[in-house]
Structures are given as C-alpha cells and as structure tokens.
DNA sequence: GTCTATATAAGGATAGAC
DNA sequence: GTCTATCCTTATATAGAC
C-alpha cells in the first residue's frame, strides 16, 4: 500500500530496477495472479525474501510497475497535436503506437492482462486521467472533421480502433506469429503499410477531386 | 487429461452444462490461474467436490470449455464466402464479429486471456486449424484484389485488424465503458457504424468514378 | 450424486542468522 | 543486504459418510 519513497543508494536503485524489469517480464506473461514471487526472484537473480526486502509485497511491485509505465504508455496520444495536416497527424499517431507494440510488447501485455480482467488493479486515478485525455483528443478530432479536414468518423471509436489494431501486434503476438509463421519481425513493416493505407483511405475527406 | 465421454443421464448433462457456464464466467473474468474452483462451484450453485465429480480437474474444465467453444468462435470467418460483392461480404464478416463481441463477450475474453499469456493451454490442433482457415480466406481475399474487386490490402493484416477492432469491444469492455461512460450498450450501434465506414472506405476499389 | 472433512501442495510473507 | 528456514493462508484434489 505505501510506497518506499525515502532516499535510496545506487545499489538499492539498481536492485529495484532489476526487480521491476523481472516483474514486467513475469507479470506480462502470466498476469498478476499467474505470476509468482519465485518466478520474479529467479528472473531477477535474487532470492524471494530479498525481493521482499525491496518491495513490501507482490501487489506493491505490480503497483509500482503500473505507476511507472503509465506515463510513457499514454505519451503517444498526448503528443497528438493540432499542428500540421490532420490525416498525417493521426497516421503519425498510428505509427507511434505500432512502434510501441514492437519495442514495448511486455508493457502492452501488462495493461492488456489488467483490462481484460476488468482492471481490478488500475485505480480510478489512472482510468480517470485516461478518460480526460481521450475526451480532449476526441474534441480536437471532432473539430478537424467539422472543418472538413478529416472524413466524419466517430472520434472515440476511431481512437479505440487505433488502440485495437496497433496493440494487437503486441497483445496477440503468439497468434500473429502462428499465422504468419516464419518471417521474423517483418510483419511490423507490413502492418505499418497496411494500417497506413487503412486509415489514410478512411480519414481523407471526400474533398474536391484530389486524384 | 482424459475426457469423460461415456453416456450421461439428463441430470449429468444438466450439471455439466451448469458447471461449464459458471466456469466460462469465472475463467473469462480472472484467467485460468486467477480462477478458483471455489468461485466456479459457487457460481454453479454446487459444492467444490461435486464439481470435481463431473470433471477430473480444473484444467479439464477449462479444456472442455475451450474445445466446446472453438467451433462457434471461428464460424464467422468460415462463413466468409466467395458469393456476392467482396466489399459487402467482408463488411458482413465485420458485423458478425462485432455481434459476437456483444452477445458472447465472455467467450471472447476467455480466448483473449489465453492468447495474451502465450496460449499455453491452446493446443497445436486449435492454432493449426486456425492457420489453415486464415490461409484459405486470405487467398480468397487476394483473389478478389487481383480481380480489382477490392482495394489492394494485405489480406492477413486485414483479418487481424478486423479481429482487433471487433473483439476490442468485448476484451477491453471496461476501458470502453469507462471512456464512453453512461450510455448503456448504445456504443455497439456506434461501433458498427464506425467500422462499416472505416472498412468500406478502405476496401472499395479505386474503380472508375463511382461517386 | 452430494456433502463434510481432510490431505497435500503452492505461494506470499516473516524471523532471524550472518 | 542477503540468505535459510519457516509460518500461514489459499487452493487443488481426495476420502469416505450419507
């Protein structure tokens, strides 16, 4: 419950970081209940009691992890700004999200595990902040649409669809790979091309004969 | 491990069905490890040992559930046929999948839980059958594209995107609701309108001046 | 077929030596 | 700070009465 937030030595910082990385690995793969302190300790190269020397409980490790990741996780949406061409701006958002699925799949699965199970460990501060941010960006998108700079699509469902399509490559990675088989990570380049085409076609306003 | 497949009385069938429904509820919400036999027994209105009278183990309940659901789960993709207009055919698939998210959210989350965690309990028979089916439909879509009846988009990633966008409303239901807030289930109608517009725009071939 | 009681194991957390 | 040993709760599964 209470965070261990007094000054720490370098070795303390290092061990905490090691534990958090190990915990990210284990929690993202097995979910909160499926993860064990034993697995986390082993992944961190420490003994179980030693892990609990740095964090008061398994739940505290998870909470610290979530708190530390949430900022980076919503950064791409925060960065969706009013400058530039709306279509290109949203396409850039899609690409940033896809890039996060490629480079931070564990973080994506950590959140996916939580949300699928009803987000019992994601406090109202987190979900609340999320809603405020989405409302803000949805209003901006709505403005673009009313100005005729974007095809008229429900902004909320547009955002949901971008989350769904991009996070899919991290959250459902095993399924994607089992279907696409051998190719290593090539499918991320394919996915980027596909999603760019999908959203460009849907977002471009009907405008006066652009072809 | 071994299925209990000798003849059963009506009461046996009824209790097995009750248990499986309760298990679907509990597994879909908490995942395999997070679910307990106590929860399943309580949800089924039976005692824990009585549940284990009908199934040899927790794992057997889960396996029976998955085996029983997989057929219905992939039915919409199987139904994607060569008749009619390709764009409308795919849009119909999108609507069927979205409808399943609305009417069978527990089933969707059951599979989501499994796949996010690396599908440790989904045998190669299931994932293998999946790949064969997707390969087949992807080839059909490719054919449509080469005939100029569909905009050229990677068929595999198109299918992934349809899974992602439609299942999102079941798997990430709490997040969707926390952002869309009060409206009861209206968002499914909105989602259908959005997804129809999204895919119609992207799938319609450039063709000779249809507007 | 269904229950109470219980065996047994796993896992979170603590005690206390070093 | 780190470890071994251990406590204690939870959870799967079984025994055996009814």
Short mmCIF file of C-alpha atoms (C1' of nucleotides) in Angstrom, two decimals:
data_model
loop_
_atom_site.label_atom_id
_atom_site.label_comp_id
_atom_site.label_asym_id
_atom_site.label_seq_id
_atom_site.Cartn_x
_atom_site.Cartn_y
_atom_site.Cartn_z
CA UNK A 1 0.00 0.00 0.00
CA UNK A 2 2.61 2.61 1.00
CA UNK A 3 5.39 3.38 -1.45
CA UNK A 4 9.00 3.11 -0.31
CA UNK A 5 9.91 6.67 -1.19
CA UNK A 6 12.79 7.71 1.01
CA UNK A 7 16.27 8.33 -0.46
CA UNK A 8 17.99 5.24 -1.89
CA UNK A 9 21.55 4.25 -2.58
CA UNK A 10 22.78 3.33 -6.07
CA UNK A 11 22.68 -0.37 -5.28
CA UNK A 12 19.16 -0.05 -3.98
CA UNK A 13 18.12 1.73 -7.14
CA UNK A 14 19.82 -0.89 -9.22
CA UNK A 15 18.16 -3.79 -7.44
CA UNK A 16 14.77 -2.16 -7.54
CA UNK A 17 15.18 -1.62 -11.26
CA UNK A 18 16.27 -5.23 -11.76
CA UNK A 19 13.25 -6.48 -9.84
CA UNK A 20 10.87 -4.25 -11.75
CA UNK A 21 12.24 -5.45 -15.06
CA UNK A 22 11.93 -9.06 -13.98
CA UNK A 23 8.43 -8.40 -12.71
CA UNK A 24 7.44 -6.80 -16.01
CA UNK A 25 8.60 -9.94 -17.78
CA UNK A 26 6.70 -12.26 -15.48
CA UNK A 27 3.52 -10.24 -14.93
CA UNK A 28 3.13 -9.52 -18.63
CA UNK A 29 3.38 -13.19 -19.46
CA UNK A 30 1.28 -14.72 -16.70
CA UNK A 31 -0.91 -11.92 -15.38
CA UNK A 32 -0.96 -10.83 -11.75
CA UNK A 33 -2.39 -14.00 -10.26
CA UNK A 34 -0.44 -16.30 -12.53
CA UNK A 35 2.86 -14.68 -11.65
CA UNK A 36 4.72 -15.90 -8.58
CA UNK A 37 7.33 -14.22 -6.42
CA UNK A 38 9.52 -17.22 -7.09
CA UNK A 39 9.48 -16.55 -10.83
CA UNK A 40 10.16 -12.86 -10.32
CA UNK A 41 13.00 -13.57 -7.92
CA UNK A 42 14.55 -16.11 -10.27
CA UNK A 43 14.25 -13.74 -13.23
CA UNK A 44 15.87 -11.03 -11.15
CA UNK A 45 18.64 -13.34 -9.92
CA UNK A 46 17.70 -12.74 -6.31
CA UNK A 47 16.16 -14.76 -3.51
CA UNK A 48 12.48 -14.43 -2.77
CA UNK A 49 12.98 -12.78 0.65
CA UNK A 50 15.46 -10.39 -0.90
CA UNK A 51 12.85 -9.28 -3.41
CA UNK A 52 10.53 -8.62 -0.48
CA UNK A 53 13.25 -6.57 1.15
CA UNK A 54 12.88 -4.03 -1.65
CA UNK A 55 9.12 -4.17 -2.00
CA UNK A 56 6.62 -4.83 0.77
CA UNK A 57 4.51 -7.21 -1.30
CA UNK A 58 3.78 -8.71 -4.68
CA UNK A 59 0.97 -6.22 -5.09
CA UNK A 60 3.35 -3.34 -4.36
CA UNK A 61 5.68 -4.50 -7.12
CA UNK A 62 2.82 -4.58 -9.56
CA UNK A 63 1.51 -1.18 -8.50
CA UNK A 64 4.96 0.38 -8.76
CA UNK A 65 5.32 -1.09 -12.23
CA UNK A 66 1.98 0.23 -13.43
CA UNK A 67 2.59 3.68 -11.96
CA UNK A 68 5.99 3.86 -13.59
CA UNK A 69 4.75 2.80 -17.01
CA UNK A 70 1.51 4.68 -17.37
CA UNK A 71 3.15 7.96 -18.32
CA UNK A 72 5.13 6.52 -21.23
CA UNK A 73 2.18 4.43 -22.23
CA UNK A 74 -0.15 7.32 -22.93
CA UNK A 75 2.53 9.65 -24.26
CA UNK A 76 1.74 8.98 -27.96
CA UNK A 77 -1.86 10.08 -27.51
CA UNK A 78 -0.74 13.12 -25.52
CA UNK A 79 1.55 14.01 -28.40
CA UNK A 80 -1.34 14.06 -30.86
CA UNK A 81 -1.30 17.78 -31.53
CA UNK A 82 -3.25 20.36 -33.52
CA UNK A 83 -0.36 21.29 -35.85
CA UNK A 84 0.01 20.00 -39.38
CA UNK A 85 -2.36 18.06 -41.58
CA UNK A 86 -4.93 16.13 -39.54
CA UNK A 87 -4.68 12.98 -41.65
CA UNK A 88 -0.88 12.91 -41.35
CA UNK A 89 -1.09 13.74 -37.67
CA UNK A 90 -3.31 10.75 -36.97
CA UNK A 91 -1.22 8.49 -39.19
CA UNK A 92 1.81 9.54 -37.17
CA UNK A 93 -0.07 8.54 -34.03
CA UNK A 94 -0.83 5.14 -35.54
CA UNK A 95 2.83 4.64 -36.37
CA UNK A 96 3.97 5.67 -32.89
CA UNK A 97 1.53 3.23 -31.31
CA UNK A 98 2.63 0.43 -33.61
CA UNK A 99 6.24 1.20 -32.84
CA UNK A 100 5.44 0.87 -29.13
CA UNK A 101 3.91 -2.55 -29.74
CA UNK A 102 7.17 -3.54 -31.37
CA UNK A 103 9.53 -2.12 -28.78
CA UNK A 104 7.39 -2.45 -25.63
CA UNK A 105 5.28 -5.58 -26.05
CA UNK A 106 5.62 -6.53 -22.40
CA UNK A 107 4.18 -3.22 -21.27
CA UNK A 108 1.31 -3.64 -23.70
CA UNK A 109 0.53 -7.12 -22.43
CA UNK A 110 0.77 -5.97 -18.82
CA UNK A 111 -2.04 -3.49 -19.44
CA UNK A 112 -3.94 -5.94 -21.64
CA UNK A 113 -3.92 -8.53 -18.87
CA UNK A 114 -5.30 -5.99 -16.45
CA UNK A 115 -8.00 -4.55 -18.66
CA UNK A 116 -9.27 -7.90 -19.96
CA UNK A 117 -9.81 -8.94 -16.36
CA UNK A 118 -11.74 -5.80 -15.52
CA UNK A 119 -8.82 -3.61 -14.44
CA UNK A 120 -9.10 -4.54 -10.74
CA UNK A 121 -5.65 -3.14 -10.05
CA UNK A 122 -5.88 0.01 -12.16
CA UNK A 123 -7.05 2.73 -9.82
CA UNK A 124 -9.62 5.36 -10.75
CA UNK A 125 -6.81 7.92 -10.96
CA UNK A 126 -5.42 6.07 -13.96
CA UNK A 127 -8.68 5.34 -15.72
CA UNK A 128 -9.90 8.83 -14.91
CA UNK A 129 -6.83 10.53 -16.34
CA UNK A 130 -7.27 8.37 -19.39
CA UNK A 131 -10.82 9.48 -19.96
CA UNK A 132 -9.90 13.16 -19.63
CA UNK A 133 -7.14 12.78 -22.20
CA UNK A 134 -9.32 10.88 -24.65
CA UNK A 135 -12.13 13.40 -24.30
CA UNK A 136 -9.69 16.18 -25.09
CA UNK A 137 -8.29 14.49 -28.19
CA UNK A 138 -11.73 13.40 -29.36
CA UNK A 139 -12.84 17.03 -29.23
CA UNK A 140 -9.83 18.06 -31.30
CA UNK A 141 -10.59 15.39 -33.90
CA UNK A 142 -14.22 16.46 -33.96
CA UNK A 143 -13.02 20.00 -34.69
CA UNK A 144 -10.96 18.79 -37.63
CA UNK A 145 -13.94 16.92 -39.00
CA UNK A 146 -16.23 19.92 -38.69
CA UNK A 147 -13.66 21.97 -40.55
CA UNK A 148 -13.83 19.42 -43.34
CA UNK A 149 -10.18 18.48 -42.91
CA UNK A 150 -10.99 14.89 -41.95
CA UNK A 151 -13.69 12.47 -43.03
CA UNK A 152 -16.53 12.40 -40.49
CA UNK A 153 -15.93 9.41 -38.22
CA UNK A 154 -16.78 8.99 -34.55
CA UNK A 155 -13.60 10.18 -32.81
CA UNK A 156 -13.95 7.86 -29.83
CA UNK A 157 -14.34 4.75 -31.94
CA UNK A 158 -11.54 5.95 -34.17
CA UNK A 159 -9.24 6.08 -31.16
CA UNK A 160 -10.44 2.66 -29.97
CA UNK A 161 -9.76 1.19 -33.38
CA UNK A 162 -6.23 2.59 -33.40
CA UNK A 163 -5.55 1.11 -29.98
CA UNK A 164 -7.02 -2.21 -31.04
CA UNK A 165 -5.20 -2.56 -34.35
CA UNK A 166 -1.79 -1.47 -33.09
CA UNK A 167 -1.77 -3.16 -29.69
CA UNK A 168 -2.97 -6.35 -31.35
CA UNK A 169 0.58 -6.99 -32.59
CA UNK A 170 1.89 -6.99 -29.03
CA UNK A 171 -1.04 -8.46 -27.10
CA UNK A 172 -1.86 -11.25 -29.55
CA UNK A 173 1.70 -11.73 -30.69
CA UNK A 174 1.66 -15.53 -30.45
CA UNK A 175 -1.41 -15.73 -32.64
CA UNK A 176 0.00 -13.32 -35.21
CA UNK A 177 3.22 -15.31 -35.36
CA UNK A 178 1.49 -18.67 -35.54
CA UNK A 179 -0.41 -17.48 -38.59
CA UNK A 180 2.36 -15.52 -40.30
CA UNK A 181 4.85 -18.24 -39.38
CA UNK A 182 8.49 -17.97 -40.29
CA UNK A 183 9.14 -14.32 -41.03
CA UNK A 184 10.97 -12.85 -38.06
CA UNK A 185 9.75 -9.35 -37.37
CA UNK A 186 9.00 -8.40 -40.95
CA UNK A 187 5.33 -8.30 -40.16
CA UNK A 188 5.71 -4.99 -38.35
CA UNK A 189 6.72 -3.34 -41.61
CA UNK A 190 3.76 -4.98 -43.33
CA UNK A 191 1.48 -3.91 -40.52
CA UNK A 192 2.65 -0.32 -40.82
CA UNK A 193 1.96 -0.31 -44.55
CA UNK A 194 -1.45 -1.88 -44.02
CA UNK A 195 -2.54 0.43 -41.21
CA UNK A 196 -1.30 3.48 -43.06
CA UNK A 197 -3.37 2.51 -46.10
CA UNK A 198 -6.40 1.62 -43.98
CA UNK A 199 -6.52 4.88 -42.09
CA UNK A 200 -5.47 7.09 -44.95
CA UNK A 201 -8.37 5.77 -47.02
CA UNK A 202 -10.84 6.23 -44.20
CA UNK A 203 -9.65 9.58 -42.88
CA UNK A 204 -9.07 11.51 -46.08
CA UNK A 205 -12.03 13.88 -46.51
CA UNK A 206 -14.13 13.47 -49.67
CA UNK A 207 -12.77 16.83 -50.83
CA UNK A 208 -12.83 18.22 -54.41
CA UNK A 209 -11.18 15.73 -56.79
CA UNK A 210 -7.76 15.15 -55.22
CA UNK A 211 -6.85 12.28 -57.56
CA UNK B 1 -6.29 -35.34 -19.25
CA UNK B 2 -8.89 -37.89 -20.36
CA UNK B 3 -12.35 -36.73 -21.34
CA UNK B 4 -15.36 -38.17 -19.55
CA UNK B 5 -17.09 -39.37 -22.69
CA UNK B 6 -19.34 -42.25 -21.78
CA UNK B 7 -23.13 -41.90 -21.94
CA UNK B 8 -24.64 -39.45 -19.45
CA UNK B 9 -28.02 -39.01 -17.85
CA UNK B 10 -30.05 -35.83 -18.27
CA UNK B 11 -29.09 -34.63 -14.80
CA UNK B 12 -25.45 -35.26 -15.54
CA UNK B 13 -25.72 -33.29 -18.74
CA UNK B 14 -27.52 -30.50 -16.93
CA UNK B 15 -24.93 -30.27 -14.17
CA UNK B 16 -22.05 -30.40 -16.61
CA UNK B 17 -23.64 -27.57 -18.57
CA UNK B 18 -24.19 -25.55 -15.40
CA UNK B 19 -20.59 -26.02 -14.38
CA UNK B 20 -19.29 -25.08 -17.81
CA UNK B 21 -21.36 -21.91 -17.83
CA UNK B 22 -20.14 -20.98 -14.38
CA UNK B 23 -16.57 -21.76 -15.42
CA UNK B 24 -16.91 -19.57 -18.51
CA UNK B 25 -17.98 -16.71 -16.28
CA UNK B 26 -15.11 -17.18 -13.85
CA UNK B 27 -12.30 -18.08 -16.27
CA UNK B 28 -13.17 -15.22 -18.61
CA UNK B 29 -13.02 -12.73 -15.79
CA UNK B 30 -9.96 -13.95 -13.90
CA UNK B 31 -7.99 -16.06 -16.35
CA UNK B 32 -7.04 -19.68 -15.69
CA UNK B 33 -4.73 -19.13 -12.76
CA UNK B 34 -6.84 -16.39 -11.23
CA UNK B 35 -9.95 -18.54 -11.26
CA UNK B 36 -10.59 -20.88 -8.34
CA UNK B 37 -12.71 -23.99 -8.07
CA UNK B 38 -14.46 -22.32 -5.15
CA UNK B 39 -15.62 -19.47 -7.38
CA UNK B 40 -16.73 -21.87 -10.09
CA UNK B 41 -18.58 -24.06 -7.59
CA UNK B 42 -20.31 -21.07 -6.02
CA UNK B 43 -21.29 -19.69 -9.42
CA UNK B 44 -22.67 -23.11 -10.34
CA UNK B 45 -24.51 -23.49 -7.04
CA UNK B 46 -22.66 -26.69 -6.23
CA UNK B 47 -20.07 -27.78 -3.74
CA UNK B 48 -16.45 -27.94 -4.76
CA UNK B 49 -16.15 -31.73 -4.53
CA UNK B 50 -19.33 -32.04 -6.51
CA UNK B 51 -17.80 -30.01 -9.31
CA UNK B 52 -14.87 -32.39 -9.27
CA UNK B 53 -17.28 -35.28 -9.51
CA UNK B 54 -18.20 -34.11 -13.01
CA UNK B 55 -14.75 -33.07 -14.13
CA UNK B 56 -11.47 -34.64 -13.10
CA UNK B 57 -9.68 -31.33 -12.60
CA UNK B 58 -9.76 -27.57 -13.02
CA UNK B 59 -7.67 -27.95 -16.14
CA UNK B 60 -10.18 -30.45 -17.58
CA UNK B 61 -13.00 -27.95 -17.11
CA UNK B 62 -11.02 -25.32 -18.95
CA UNK B 63 -10.06 -27.68 -21.76
CA UNK B 64 -13.65 -28.85 -22.19
CA UNK B 65 -14.76 -25.23 -22.34
CA UNK B 66 -12.23 -24.27 -24.98
CA UNK B 67 -12.95 -27.35 -27.08
CA UNK B 68 -16.66 -26.66 -26.94
CA UNK B 69 -16.35 -23.01 -27.90
CA UNK B 70 -13.75 -23.04 -30.62
CA UNK B 71 -16.16 -24.15 -33.34
CA UNK B 72 -18.65 -21.32 -32.77
CA UNK B 73 -15.82 -18.91 -32.31
CA UNK B 74 -14.35 -19.32 -35.78
CA UNK B 75 -17.68 -19.82 -37.52
CA UNK B 76 -17.95 -16.21 -38.79
CA UNK B 77 -14.64 -16.49 -40.61
CA UNK B 78 -15.62 -19.88 -42.00
CA UNK B 79 -18.81 -18.28 -43.32
CA UNK B 80 -16.84 -15.70 -45.29
CA UNK B 81 -17.75 -16.97 -48.73
CA UNK B 82 -16.99 -16.19 -52.36
CA UNK B 83 -20.57 -15.19 -53.28
CA UNK B 84 -21.73 -11.61 -53.62
CA UNK B 85 -19.83 -8.36 -53.62
CA UNK B 86 -16.45 -8.70 -51.86
CA UNK B 87 -16.77 -5.39 -50.03
CA UNK B 88 -20.21 -6.28 -48.70
CA UNK B 89 -19.06 -9.79 -47.86
CA UNK B 90 -16.24 -8.51 -45.70
CA UNK B 91 -18.45 -5.89 -44.11
CA UNK B 92 -20.88 -8.66 -43.21
CA UNK B 93 -17.99 -10.51 -41.56
CA UNK B 94 -17.13 -7.41 -39.56
CA UNK B 95 -20.73 -7.10 -38.40
CA UNK B 96 -20.91 -10.77 -37.43
CA UNK B 97 -17.73 -10.48 -35.42
CA UNK B 98 -18.94 -7.32 -33.70
CA UNK B 99 -22.22 -9.01 -32.93
CA UNK B 100 -20.32 -11.85 -31.30
CA UNK B 101 -18.46 -9.38 -29.12
CA UNK B 102 -21.83 -8.07 -28.00
CA UNK B 103 -23.50 -11.40 -27.38
CA UNK B 104 -20.52 -13.53 -26.38
CA UNK B 105 -18.11 -11.23 -24.53
CA UNK B 106 -17.15 -13.94 -22.06
CA UNK B 107 -16.05 -16.29 -24.79
CA UNK B 108 -14.01 -13.50 -26.35
CA UNK B 109 -12.29 -12.71 -23.08
CA UNK B 110 -11.63 -16.39 -22.42
CA UNK B 111 -9.62 -16.60 -25.62
CA UNK B 112 -8.07 -13.18 -25.07
CA UNK B 113 -6.80 -14.25 -21.66
CA UNK B 114 -5.24 -17.33 -23.18
CA UNK B 115 -3.61 -15.67 -26.17
CA UNK B 116 -2.23 -12.68 -24.28
CA UNK B 117 -0.46 -15.13 -21.99
CA UNK B 118 1.05 -17.05 -24.87
CA UNK B 119 -1.75 -19.59 -25.40
CA UNK B 120 -0.20 -22.21 -23.06
CA UNK B 121 -3.49 -24.11 -22.93
CA UNK B 122 -4.44 -23.84 -26.61
CA UNK B 123 -3.13 -26.97 -28.25
CA UNK B 124 -1.47 -27.03 -31.66
CA UNK B 125 -4.65 -28.61 -33.10
CA UNK B 126 -6.51 -25.37 -32.40
CA UNK B 127 -3.84 -22.94 -33.53
CA UNK B 128 -3.08 -25.15 -36.50
CA UNK B 129 -6.71 -25.32 -37.65
CA UNK B 130 -6.81 -21.56 -37.26
CA UNK B 131 -3.86 -21.02 -39.53
CA UNK B 132 -5.27 -23.27 -42.24
CA UNK B 133 -8.57 -21.40 -42.20
CA UNK B 134 -6.93 -17.99 -42.29
CA UNK B 135 -4.64 -19.03 -45.13
CA UNK B 136 -7.66 -20.16 -47.10
CA UNK B 137 -9.60 -16.93 -46.58
CA UNK B 138 -6.55 -14.80 -47.21
CA UNK B 139 -6.10 -16.50 -50.57
CA UNK B 140 -9.73 -15.78 -51.42
CA UNK B 141 -9.33 -12.12 -50.50
CA UNK B 142 -6.15 -11.94 -52.53
CA UNK B 143 -8.11 -13.27 -55.49
CA UNK B 144 -10.72 -10.55 -55.11
CA UNK B 145 -8.00 -7.94 -55.01
CA UNK B 146 -6.29 -9.27 -58.11
CA UNK B 147 -9.64 -9.15 -59.90
CA UNK B 148 -9.88 -5.48 -58.98
CA UNK B 149 -12.99 -6.04 -56.90
CA UNK B 150 -11.29 -4.95 -53.68
CA UNK B 151 -8.65 -2.35 -52.89
CA UNK B 152 -5.21 -3.97 -52.60
CA UNK B 153 -4.56 -4.55 -48.90
CA UNK B 154 -2.57 -7.30 -47.20
CA UNK B 155 -5.24 -9.95 -46.51
CA UNK B 156 -3.62 -11.25 -43.35
CA UNK B 157 -3.32 -7.87 -41.75
CA UNK B 158 -6.83 -7.06 -42.88
CA UNK B 159 -8.10 -10.09 -40.99
CA UNK B 160 -6.01 -9.21 -37.94
CA UNK B 161 -7.40 -5.69 -37.96
CA UNK B 162 -10.97 -7.00 -38.09
CA UNK B 163 -10.33 -9.31 -35.15
CA UNK B 164 -8.67 -6.49 -33.24
CA UNK B 165 -11.29 -3.83 -33.82
CA UNK B 166 -14.30 -6.04 -33.18
CA UNK B 167 -13.01 -8.11 -30.27
CA UNK B 168 -11.81 -4.91 -28.62
CA UNK B 169 -15.40 -4.16 -27.56
CA UNK B 170 -15.55 -7.42 -25.63
CA UNK B 171 -11.98 -7.81 -24.42
CA UNK B 172 -11.45 -4.20 -23.36
CA UNK B 173 -15.04 -3.62 -22.38
CA UNK B 174 -14.25 -1.93 -19.06
CA UNK B 175 -11.99 0.56 -20.76
CA UNK B 176 -14.52 1.30 -23.48
CA UNK B 177 -17.22 1.84 -20.89
CA UNK B 178 -15.05 3.97 -18.62
CA UNK B 179 -14.41 6.32 -21.53
CA UNK B 180 -17.87 6.29 -23.10
CA UNK B 181 -19.45 6.40 -19.66
CA UNK B 182 -23.19 6.45 -19.21
CA UNK B 183 -24.64 5.12 -22.44
CA UNK B 184 -25.72 1.54 -21.83
CA UNK B 185 -24.99 -0.56 -24.88
CA UNK B 186 -25.54 2.15 -27.46
CA UNK B 187 -21.87 2.08 -28.29
CA UNK B 188 -22.29 -1.15 -30.21
CA UNK B 189 -24.52 0.61 -32.71
CA UNK B 190 -21.96 3.42 -32.95
CA UNK B 191 -19.17 0.89 -33.33
CA UNK B 192 -20.99 -0.81 -36.17
CA UNK B 193 -21.48 2.47 -37.99
CA UNK B 194 -17.85 3.39 -37.44
CA UNK B 195 -16.39 0.07 -38.53
CA UNK B 196 -18.64 -0.09 -41.56
CA UNK B 197 -17.47 3.34 -42.66
CA UNK B 198 -13.83 2.53 -41.89
CA UNK B 199 -13.72 -0.68 -43.89
CA UNK B 200 -15.96 0.48 -46.69
CA UNK B 201 -13.64 3.40 -47.33
CA UNK B 202 -10.55 1.22 -47.24
CA UNK B 203 -11.87 -1.77 -49.17
CA UNK B 204 -13.72 -0.11 -52.00
CA UNK B 205 -11.50 -0.37 -55.09
CA UNK B 206 -10.42 2.90 -56.76
CA UNK B 207 -12.65 1.97 -59.69
CA UNK B 208 -13.92 4.34 -62.39
CA UNK B 209 -15.71 7.32 -60.81
CA UNK B 210 -18.37 5.69 -58.64
CA UNK B 211 -19.32 8.98 -56.87
"C1'" DG C 1 -24.77 -37.90 -6.54
"C1'" DT C 2 -23.79 -34.87 -2.92
"C1'" DC C 3 -21.79 -33.49 1.12
"C1'" DT C 4 -18.16 -32.72 5.28
"C1'" DA C 5 -13.71 -33.34 6.43
"C1'" DT C 6 -9.11 -33.52 5.22
"C1'" DA C 7 -4.74 -34.50 2.78
"C1'" DT C 8 -1.31 -32.06 0.26
"C1'" DA C 9 0.98 -28.62 -2.23
"C1'" DA C 10 1.96 -23.93 -3.69
"C1'" DG C 11 2.79 -19.45 -2.77
"C1'" DG C 12 3.03 -14.95 -0.10
"C1'" DA C 13 5.27 -13.22 3.65
"C1'" DT C 14 8.21 -13.15 8.09
"C1'" DA C 15 12.03 -14.48 11.56
"C1'" DG C 16 16.35 -14.36 12.45
"C1'" DA C 17 21.24 -15.79 11.46
"C1'" DC C 18 25.06 -13.96 9.02
"C1'" DG D 1 21.62 -6.53 2.39
"C1'" DT D 2 21.18 -11.24 1.71
"C1'" DC D 3 20.24 -15.74 2.86
"C1'" DT D 4 17.92 -20.28 5.03
"C1'" DA D 5 14.24 -21.85 7.38
"C1'" DT D 6 9.62 -21.48 8.39
"C1'" DC D 7 4.92 -19.78 9.11
"C1'" DC D 8 0.36 -19.48 7.37
"C1'" DT D 9 -3.12 -18.89 4.05
"C1'" DT D 10 -5.15 -20.39 -0.04
"C1'" DA D 11 -6.37 -23.75 -3.35
"C1'" DT D 12 -6.46 -28.31 -5.78
"C1'" DA D 13 -7.84 -32.65 -5.05
"C1'" DT D 14 -9.33 -36.95 -2.41
"C1'" DA D 15 -11.63 -39.94 1.31
"C1'" DG D 16 -15.41 -41.55 2.89
"C1'" DA D 17 -20.06 -40.94 5.12
"C1'" DC D 18 -24.76 -40.43 3.67
#
